CSV table of C-alpha atoms and ligand atoms in Angstrom, one decimal:
chain,number,residue,atom,x,y,z
H,1,MET,CA,-7.7,10.1,24.2
H,2,LYS,CA,-7.9,6.4,23.5
H,3,ALA,CA,-5.0,4.8,21.5
H,4,TYR,CA,-3.6,1.4,20.8
H,5,ILE,CA,-0.1,1.6,22.4
H,6,LEU,CA,2.6,-0.9,21.5
H,7,HIS,CA,4.7,-1.5,24.6
H,8,GLY,CA,6.8,-4.2,23.1
H,9,ILE,CA,6.6,-7.2,20.8
H,10,ASN,CA,3.1,-8.7,21.1
H,11,ASP,CA,2.1,-6.2,23.7
H,12,ILE,CA,-0.5,-3.8,22.3
H,13,ARG,CA,-3.0,-2.2,24.6
H,14,LEU,CA,-6.0,0.0,24.1
H,15,GLU,CA,-5.3,2.7,26.7
H,16,GLU,CA,-6.1,6.2,27.8
H,17,THR,CA,-3.3,8.6,27.0
H,18,ALA,CA,-2.7,12.4,26.6
H,19,VAL,CA,-3.8,14.1,23.3
H,20,PRO,CA,-0.5,14.8,21.5
H,21,ARG,CA,1.0,18.3,21.7
H,22,ILE,CA,1.5,19.9,18.4
H,23,ARG,CA,4.5,21.8,17.2
H,24,GLU,CA,4.4,25.0,15.2
H,25,ASP,CA,4.6,23.1,11.9
H,26,GLU,CA,2.0,20.5,12.8
H,27,VAL,CA,-1.8,20.1,13.1
H,28,LEU,CA,-3.9,17.9,15.3
H,29,VAL,CA,-5.9,15.4,13.2
H,30,ARG,CA,-8.9,13.8,14.7
H,31,VAL,CA,-8.8,10.3,13.1
H,32,LYS,CA,-12.0,9.2,11.4
H,33,ALA,CA,-10.9,6.0,9.7
H,34,ALA,CA,-7.7,3.9,10.0
H,35,GLY,CA,-6.7,0.8,8.0
H,36,ILE,CA,-4.5,-2.0,9.1
H,37,CYS,CA,-1.5,-2.5,6.8
H,38,GLY,CA,0.0,-6.0,6.2
H,39,SER,CA,3.2,-4.5,7.6
H,40,ASP,CA,1.5,-3.6,10.9
H,41,ILE,CA,1.1,-7.3,11.8
H,42,PRO,CA,4.8,-8.2,12.1
H,43,ARG,CA,5.4,-4.8,13.6
H,44,ILE,CA,3.0,-5.5,16.4
H,45,TYR,CA,3.5,-9.3,16.9
H,46,VAL,CA,6.9,-10.4,15.5
H,47,THR,CA,9.6,-7.9,14.9
H,48,GLY,CA,8.5,-4.9,16.9
H,49,THR,CA,9.4,-1.4,16.1
H,50,TYR,CA,12.1,1.3,16.6
H,51,SER,CA,11.1,2.5,20.0
H,52,TYR,CA,8.4,2.0,22.7
H,53,PRO,CA,5.8,3.0,23.6
H,54,LEU,CA,4.5,3.7,20.1
H,55,ILE,CA,1.1,4.1,18.5
H,56,PRO,CA,1.1,2.2,15.2
H,57,GLY,CA,-1.1,2.9,12.1
H,58,HIS,CA,0.0,4.7,9.0
H,59,GLU,CA,-3.1,4.4,6.9
H,60,PHE,CA,-5.6,6.9,8.2
H,61,SER,CA,-7.7,10.0,7.4
H,62,GLY,CA,-9.5,12.6,9.5
H,63,ILE,CA,-10.3,16.2,10.3
H,64,VAL,CA,-7.9,18.9,11.3
H,65,GLU,CA,-9.0,20.0,14.7
H,66,ALA,CA,-6.2,22.4,15.7
H,67,ALA,CA,-3.1,24.1,14.2
H,68,GLY,CA,0.2,24.6,16.0
H,69,GLY,CA,1.1,27.7,14.0
H,70,GLU,CA,0.4,29.9,11.0
H,71,SER,CA,1.1,27.3,8.4
H,72,GLY,CA,-1.6,25.0,9.7
H,73,ARG,CA,-4.3,27.6,10.1
H,74,ALA,CA,-5.8,27.3,6.7
H,75,TRP,CA,-6.2,23.5,7.3
H,76,GLN,CA,-8.5,23.9,10.3
H,77,GLY,CA,-11.7,22.0,9.9
H,78,LYS,CA,-10.6,20.4,6.7
H,79,ARG,CA,-11.0,16.7,5.8
H,80,VAL,CA,-7.6,15.3,5.1
H,81,GLY,CA,-5.6,12.3,4.0
H,82,ILE,CA,-2.1,11.8,5.3
H,83,TYR,CA,1.2,10.8,3.7
H,84,PRO,CA,2.8,8.9,6.5
H,85,LEU,CA,6.5,9.5,5.6
H,86,ILE,CA,8.1,12.6,7.1
H,87,PRO,CA,11.2,13.3,5.0
H,88,CYS,CA,14.3,15.0,6.3
H,89,GLY,CA,14.1,17.5,3.4
H,90,GLU,CA,17.9,17.7,3.1
H,91,CYS,CA,19.3,14.5,1.7
H,92,VAL,CA,19.9,14.0,-2.1
H,93,PRO,CA,16.6,12.2,-2.8
H,94,CYS,CA,14.7,14.9,-0.8
H,95,GLN,CA,16.4,17.6,-2.9
H,96,LYS,CA,15.0,15.8,-6.0
H,97,LYS,CA,11.6,15.5,-4.3
H,98,GLN,CA,12.0,11.8,-4.3
H,99,TYR,CA,10.9,11.7,-0.7
H,100,GLU,CA,10.0,8.0,-0.7
H,101,MET,CA,13.8,7.4,-0.9
H,102,CYS,CA,14.7,9.8,1.9
H,103,ARG,CA,17.8,8.7,3.8
H,104,HIS,CA,16.7,10.0,7.2
H,105,TYR,CA,13.0,9.9,7.3
H,106,ASN,CA,10.5,9.7,10.2
H,107,TYR,CA,7.3,7.7,9.8
H,108,LEU,CA,3.9,8.1,11.4
H,109,GLY,CA,3.0,4.7,12.9
H,110,SER,CA,6.4,3.1,12.9
H,111,ARG,CA,9.0,5.6,14.0
H,112,CYS,CA,6.6,8.1,15.7
H,113,ASN,CA,3.0,7.9,16.8
H,114,GLY,CA,0.5,7.1,14.2
H,115,GLY,CA,-3.2,6.6,13.4
H,116,PHE,CA,-4.5,3.9,15.8
H,117,ALA,CA,-5.6,6.7,18.1
H,118,GLU,CA,-8.3,9.3,18.4
H,119,TYR,CA,-5.8,12.1,17.6
H,120,VAL,CA,-2.5,12.3,15.8
H,121,ALA,CA,0.1,15.2,15.5
H,122,VAL,CA,0.8,15.5,11.8
H,123,PRO,CA,3.2,17.9,10.0
H,124,VAL,CA,1.3,20.3,7.7
H,125,TRP,CA,3.6,19.1,4.9
H,126,ASN,CA,2.1,15.6,5.1
H,127,LEU,CA,-1.6,16.7,4.6
H,128,ILE,CA,-3.6,16.3,1.4
H,129,ALA,CA,-7.1,17.8,1.2
H,130,LEU,CA,-9.9,15.4,0.4
H,131,PRO,CA,-12.5,16.2,-2.2
H,132,GLU,CA,-16.1,16.2,-0.8
H,133,GLU,CA,-16.9,13.0,-2.8
H,134,THR,CA,-14.3,11.0,-1.0
H,135,SER,CA,-15.2,9.2,2.2
H,136,PHE,CA,-12.9,8.9,5.2
H,137,GLU,CA,-13.0,5.1,4.7
H,138,GLU,CA,-11.7,5.5,1.1
H,139,ALA,CA,-9.2,8.1,2.2
H,140,ALA,CA,-7.7,5.7,4.8
H,141,MET,CA,-6.8,3.6,1.7
H,142,LEU,CA,-4.9,6.3,-0.1
H,143,GLU,CA,-1.5,5.0,1.1
H,144,PRO,CA,-1.9,1.4,-0.2
H,145,MET,CA,-3.5,2.7,-3.4
H,146,ALA,CA,-0.7,5.1,-3.9
H,147,VAL,CA,1.8,2.3,-3.4
H,148,ALA,CA,0.1,0.3,-6.1
H,149,VAL,CA,-0.1,3.2,-8.5
H,150,HIS,CA,3.6,4.0,-7.9
H,151,ALA,CA,4.5,0.5,-9.1
H,152,ILE,CA,2.3,0.8,-12.1
H,153,ARG,CA,3.3,4.3,-13.3
H,154,GLN,CA,7.0,3.5,-13.4
H,155,MET,CA,6.3,0.9,-16.0
H,156,GLU,CA,5.0,3.5,-18.5
H,157,LEU,CA,2.3,1.4,-19.9
H,158,GLY,CA,0.5,2.5,-23.0
H,159,GLY,CA,-2.6,0.3,-22.8
H,160,GLN,CA,-2.0,-2.3,-25.5
H,161,GLU,CA,0.2,-4.4,-23.3
H,162,THR,CA,-0.4,-7.8,-21.8
H,163,VAL,CA,0.5,-7.6,-18.1
H,164,ALA,CA,0.5,-10.1,-15.3
H,165,VAL,CA,0.0,-9.6,-11.6
H,166,ILE,CA,1.5,-12.4,-9.5
H,167,GLY,CA,0.1,-12.3,-5.9
H,168,LEU,CA,-3.3,-10.9,-5.1
H,169,GLY,CA,-2.9,-9.7,-1.5
H,170,THR,CA,-4.1,-6.1,-0.8
H,171,ILE,CA,-1.5,-4.4,-3.0
H,172,GLY,CA,-2.0,-7.0,-5.8
H,173,ILE,CA,-5.8,-6.4,-5.8
H,174,LEU,CA,-5.4,-2.6,-5.7
H,175,LEU,CA,-2.8,-2.8,-8.5
H,176,THR,CA,-5.2,-4.9,-10.6
H,177,MET,CA,-8.0,-2.3,-9.9
H,178,PHE,CA,-5.8,0.5,-11.3
H,179,LEU,CA,-4.6,-1.5,-14.3
H,180,LYS,CA,-8.2,-2.1,-15.1
H,181,GLU,CA,-9.1,1.5,-14.7
H,182,MET,CA,-6.2,2.4,-17.1
H,183,GLY,CA,-7.8,0.2,-19.7
H,184,ILE,CA,-4.9,-2.2,-20.0
H,185,LYS,CA,-5.8,-4.6,-22.8
H,186,ARG,CA,-5.0,-7.9,-21.0
H,187,ILE,CA,-4.5,-8.5,-17.3
H,188,LEU,CA,-3.4,-12.0,-16.3
H,189,THR,CA,-3.7,-12.7,-12.6
H,190,VAL,CA,-2.2,-15.3,-10.3
H,191,GLY,CA,-3.6,-16.0,-6.9
H,192,ASN,CA,-4.1,-18.9,-4.5
H,193,LYS,CA,-7.4,-18.3,-2.8
H,194,ASP,CA,-11.0,-18.7,-4.0
H,195,PHE,CA,-11.7,-15.3,-2.5
H,196,GLN,CA,-9.1,-13.7,-4.7
H,197,LYS,CA,-10.7,-15.3,-7.7
H,198,GLU,CA,-14.0,-13.6,-6.7
H,199,MET,CA,-12.3,-10.3,-6.2
H,200,VAL,CA,-10.7,-10.2,-9.7
H,201,ALA,CA,-14.0,-11.4,-11.2
H,202,LYS,CA,-15.7,-8.4,-9.6
H,203,GLN,CA,-13.1,-6.2,-11.3
H,204,GLY,CA,-14.2,-7.5,-14.6
H,205,ILE,CA,-11.3,-9.8,-15.3
H,206,PRO,CA,-12.5,-12.9,-17.3
H,207,ALA,CA,-12.4,-16.1,-15.3
H,208,GLY,CA,-9.9,-17.5,-17.9
H,209,ASP,CA,-7.4,-14.8,-17.0
H,210,TYR,CA,-7.2,-16.0,-13.4
H,211,CYS,CA,-4.8,-18.7,-12.4
H,212,ASP,CA,-5.1,-20.5,-9.1
H,213,SER,CA,-1.5,-21.5,-8.3
H,214,ARG,CA,-2.7,-24.3,-6.0
H,215,GLN,CA,-4.2,-26.1,-9.0
H,216,GLU,CA,-2.1,-25.0,-12.0
H,217,ALA,CA,1.5,-24.9,-12.9
H,218,VAL,CA,2.0,-21.1,-13.1
H,219,ASP,CA,4.8,-21.2,-15.8
H,220,GLY,CA,2.7,-23.2,-18.2
H,221,TRP,CA,-0.5,-21.3,-17.5
H,222,LEU,CA,1.2,-17.9,-18.1
H,223,GLN,CA,2.8,-19.1,-21.3
H,224,GLU,CA,-0.4,-20.5,-22.6
H,225,ALA,CA,-2.6,-17.6,-21.6
H,226,ALA,CA,-0.3,-15.0,-23.1
H,227,GLY,CA,0.3,-17.0,-26.3
H,228,GLU,CA,2.6,-15.7,-29.1
H,229,ALA,CA,2.4,-12.1,-28.0
H,230,GLY,CA,3.9,-12.8,-24.6
H,231,ILE,CA,3.7,-10.8,-21.4
H,232,ASP,CA,5.2,-7.3,-21.5
H,233,VAL,CA,5.2,-6.5,-17.8
H,234,ILE,CA,4.9,-8.7,-14.7
H,235,PHE,CA,4.2,-7.2,-11.3
H,236,GLU,CA,5.5,-9.5,-8.6
H,237,CYS,CA,3.4,-8.8,-5.4
H,238,VAL,CA,4.5,-11.7,-3.2
H,239,GLY,CA,8.2,-11.4,-2.4
H,240,LYS,CA,9.1,-15.0,-2.5
H,241,GLN,CA,11.8,-16.8,-4.5
H,242,GLU,CA,9.2,-19.0,-6.3
H,243,THR,CA,7.1,-16.0,-7.6
H,244,ILE,CA,10.1,-13.9,-8.5
H,245,THR,CA,11.4,-16.8,-10.5
H,246,GLN,CA,8.0,-17.1,-12.2
H,247,ALA,CA,8.1,-13.4,-13.1
H,248,VAL,CA,11.6,-13.4,-14.6
H,249,ARG,CA,11.0,-16.7,-16.4
H,250,ASN,CA,7.7,-15.7,-18.0
H,251,VAL,CA,8.1,-12.1,-19.1
H,252,MET,CA,8.8,-11.7,-22.8
H,253,PRO,CA,12.3,-10.8,-24.2
H,254,GLY,CA,12.8,-7.1,-23.6
H,255,GLY,CA,10.1,-7.1,-21.0
H,256,LYS,CA,9.9,-5.7,-17.5
H,257,VAL,CA,9.5,-7.2,-14.1
H,258,GLN,CA,8.3,-4.8,-11.3
H,259,LEU,CA,9.2,-6.1,-7.9
H,260,VAL,CA,6.6,-5.0,-5.4
H,261,GLY,CA,6.2,-7.7,-2.7
H,262,ASN,CA,8.2,-7.4,0.5
H,263,PRO,CA,10.6,-10.4,0.9
H,264,ALA,CA,9.8,-12.8,3.6
H,265,SER,CA,13.3,-14.4,3.6
H,266,ASP,CA,16.5,-14.4,1.5
H,267,ILE,CA,16.1,-14.8,-2.2
H,268,LEU,CA,18.6,-16.7,-4.3
H,269,LEU,CA,19.2,-15.6,-7.8
H,270,GLU,CA,19.9,-18.9,-9.6
H,271,ARG,CA,22.3,-18.9,-12.5
H,272,ASN,CA,19.6,-20.0,-15.0
H,273,LEU,CA,17.5,-17.1,-14.0
H,274,TYR,CA,20.4,-14.7,-14.2
H,275,TRP,CA,21.0,-15.9,-17.7
H,276,LYS,CA,17.3,-15.1,-18.5
H,277,ILE,CA,17.8,-11.5,-17.3
H,278,LEU,CA,20.9,-11.1,-19.6
H,279,ARG,CA,19.8,-13.0,-22.7
H,280,ASN,CA,16.3,-11.5,-22.6
H,281,GLN,CA,17.6,-8.1,-21.8
H,282,LEU,CA,15.0,-7.7,-19.0
H,283,THR,CA,14.4,-4.7,-16.9
H,284,VAL,CA,14.0,-5.9,-13.3
H,285,LYS,CA,13.0,-3.0,-11.2
H,286,GLY,CA,12.0,-2.3,-7.6
H,287,SER,CA,9.2,-0.1,-6.4
H,288,TRP,CA,9.0,1.5,-3.0
H,289,ASN,CA,6.3,3.5,-1.2
H,290,SER,CA,4.8,6.3,-3.3
H,291,SER,CA,5.5,9.8,-4.6
H,292,PHE,CA,4.1,12.8,-2.7
H,293,THR,CA,5.3,16.2,-3.9
H,294,HIS,CA,2.2,18.3,-3.4
H,295,ASP,CA,2.1,18.5,-7.2
H,296,GLU,CA,-0.8,17.3,-9.3
H,297,SER,CA,1.5,14.8,-10.9
H,298,ASP,CA,2.3,12.8,-7.8
H,299,ASP,CA,0.8,9.4,-7.0
H,300,TRP,CA,-1.5,10.7,-4.3
H,301,HIS,CA,-3.2,13.2,-6.6
H,302,TYR,CA,-3.4,10.5,-9.3
H,303,VAL,CA,-5.4,8.4,-6.8
H,304,LEU,CA,-7.5,11.2,-5.5
H,305,LYS,CA,-8.6,12.3,-9.0
H,306,ARG,CA,-9.8,8.9,-9.8
H,307,LEU,CA,-11.6,8.6,-6.4
H,308,ALA,CA,-13.4,11.8,-6.9
H,309,ARG,CA,-14.6,10.8,-10.4
H,310,LYS,CA,-15.6,7.4,-9.0
H,311,LYS,CA,-13.3,5.7,-11.5
H,312,VAL,CA,-12.1,3.4,-8.7
H,313,ARG,CA,-14.2,2.1,-5.8
H,314,PRO,CA,-11.8,1.0,-3.1
H,315,GLY,CA,-14.7,0.8,-0.6
H,316,GLU,CA,-15.5,-2.6,-2.2
H,317,TYR,CA,-12.3,-4.0,-0.8
H,318,ILE,CA,-13.0,-3.0,2.8
H,319,THR,CA,-13.9,-6.5,3.9
H,320,GLN,CA,-14.2,-5.8,7.6
H,321,SER,CA,-14.7,-2.5,9.5
H,322,PHE,CA,-14.7,-2.4,13.3
H,323,PRO,CA,-15.6,0.3,15.8
H,324,PHE,CA,-12.3,1.6,17.1
H,325,GLU,CA,-12.7,-0.2,20.4
H,326,ARG,CA,-12.7,-3.5,18.6
H,327,LEU,CA,-9.8,-3.0,16.2
H,328,GLU,CA,-7.8,-5.7,17.9
H,329,GLU,CA,-10.1,-8.2,16.3
H,330,GLY,CA,-8.9,-6.9,13.0
H,331,PHE,CA,-5.2,-7.4,14.0
H,332,HIS,CA,-6.1,-11.0,15.0
H,333,ILE,CA,-7.8,-11.8,11.7
H,334,MET,CA,-4.7,-10.7,9.8
H,335,ARG,CA,-2.3,-12.4,12.2
H,336,ASP,CA,-4.1,-15.7,12.3
H,337,LYS,CA,-5.5,-15.5,8.8
H,338,SER,CA,-8.8,-16.7,10.4
H,339,ARG,CA,-10.9,-14.9,7.8
H,340,GLU,CA,-10.5,-13.7,4.2
H,341,TYR,CA,-9.8,-10.0,4.0
H,342,VAL,CA,-8.5,-7.3,1.6
H,343,LYS,CA,-8.6,-4.3,3.9
H,344,ILE,CA,-9.6,-4.1,7.5
H,345,GLU,CA,-10.4,-0.6,8.9
H,346,ALA,CA,-11.4,1.0,12.2
H,347,LEU,CA,-14.0,3.7,12.1
H,348,LEU,CA,-14.0,6.5,14.7
G,401,LIG,ZN1,0.9,0.4,4.5
G,402,LIG,ZN1,15.7,13.2,3.1
């Protein structure tokens, strides 16, 4: 089969390699669509990964082509989405079905071979069946959508709140999409690209509720836009000191800040900001990955239900799709920021 194999930092090659052997508890998935995650770019070009050679890619969907044992038999021929985290099943979080916090997990595409290949060995446990209405392209976006939904659902929103989303990268845009779908009364957005402004406009967010941080002072803008009522919840989707500070400073007393963005460097908690957390009795919370319990109530089912009913249309955010052989162009766009993008996928 063909696969993108990472041999070291900045050394990824499209090569011919053996189709993976599957164990008793695994199936062989023929990949139909695979998305590039923001985290794949440093993994490939900057920081590298846990061991080499490795096939990256953790956002993918496909068809089950073979089963290693009895447990996979019923999946044969099925269209599937894949939860990329393989939990140990034994640690304390795993016992509570909080697999996203597993202490000893494996991970398709970062710790073991993932989706930038024609075939992947996937544990039966990690499969989710796709409804007929859901395309492979949409299903390759299940993971980032579930990550966005995970951050939202922990905030227990009722609908009448004013919320703000700071940072409109892929997760910020998907988060805004789901907030809109939930019918949140007011969604204030902060971005720094004309392209992001167009994206939120497409979601039905009024132009006046978008702030371009290159042109406006974000603190003043948020205060003015929210008015007396204030902002109940702020989603921080950047991971920088500046934006975390904006979130803590501008949420209303008793409000919540949901930290979603991955940090690019150390973040200093200034004393004034610390005071804000105390005096305003803020909840500053972290969100990581997504819940996947095979239960209707998990984040993946939440997303799938809305996909099936066409309540959300993530396909609109696939800004570039390449044939598999040209996926490297997608890596380069994201690495060099040479073009605007929300989600870049390979189709097989
Ligand atoms: Zn991802
Ligand atoms: Zn575990």
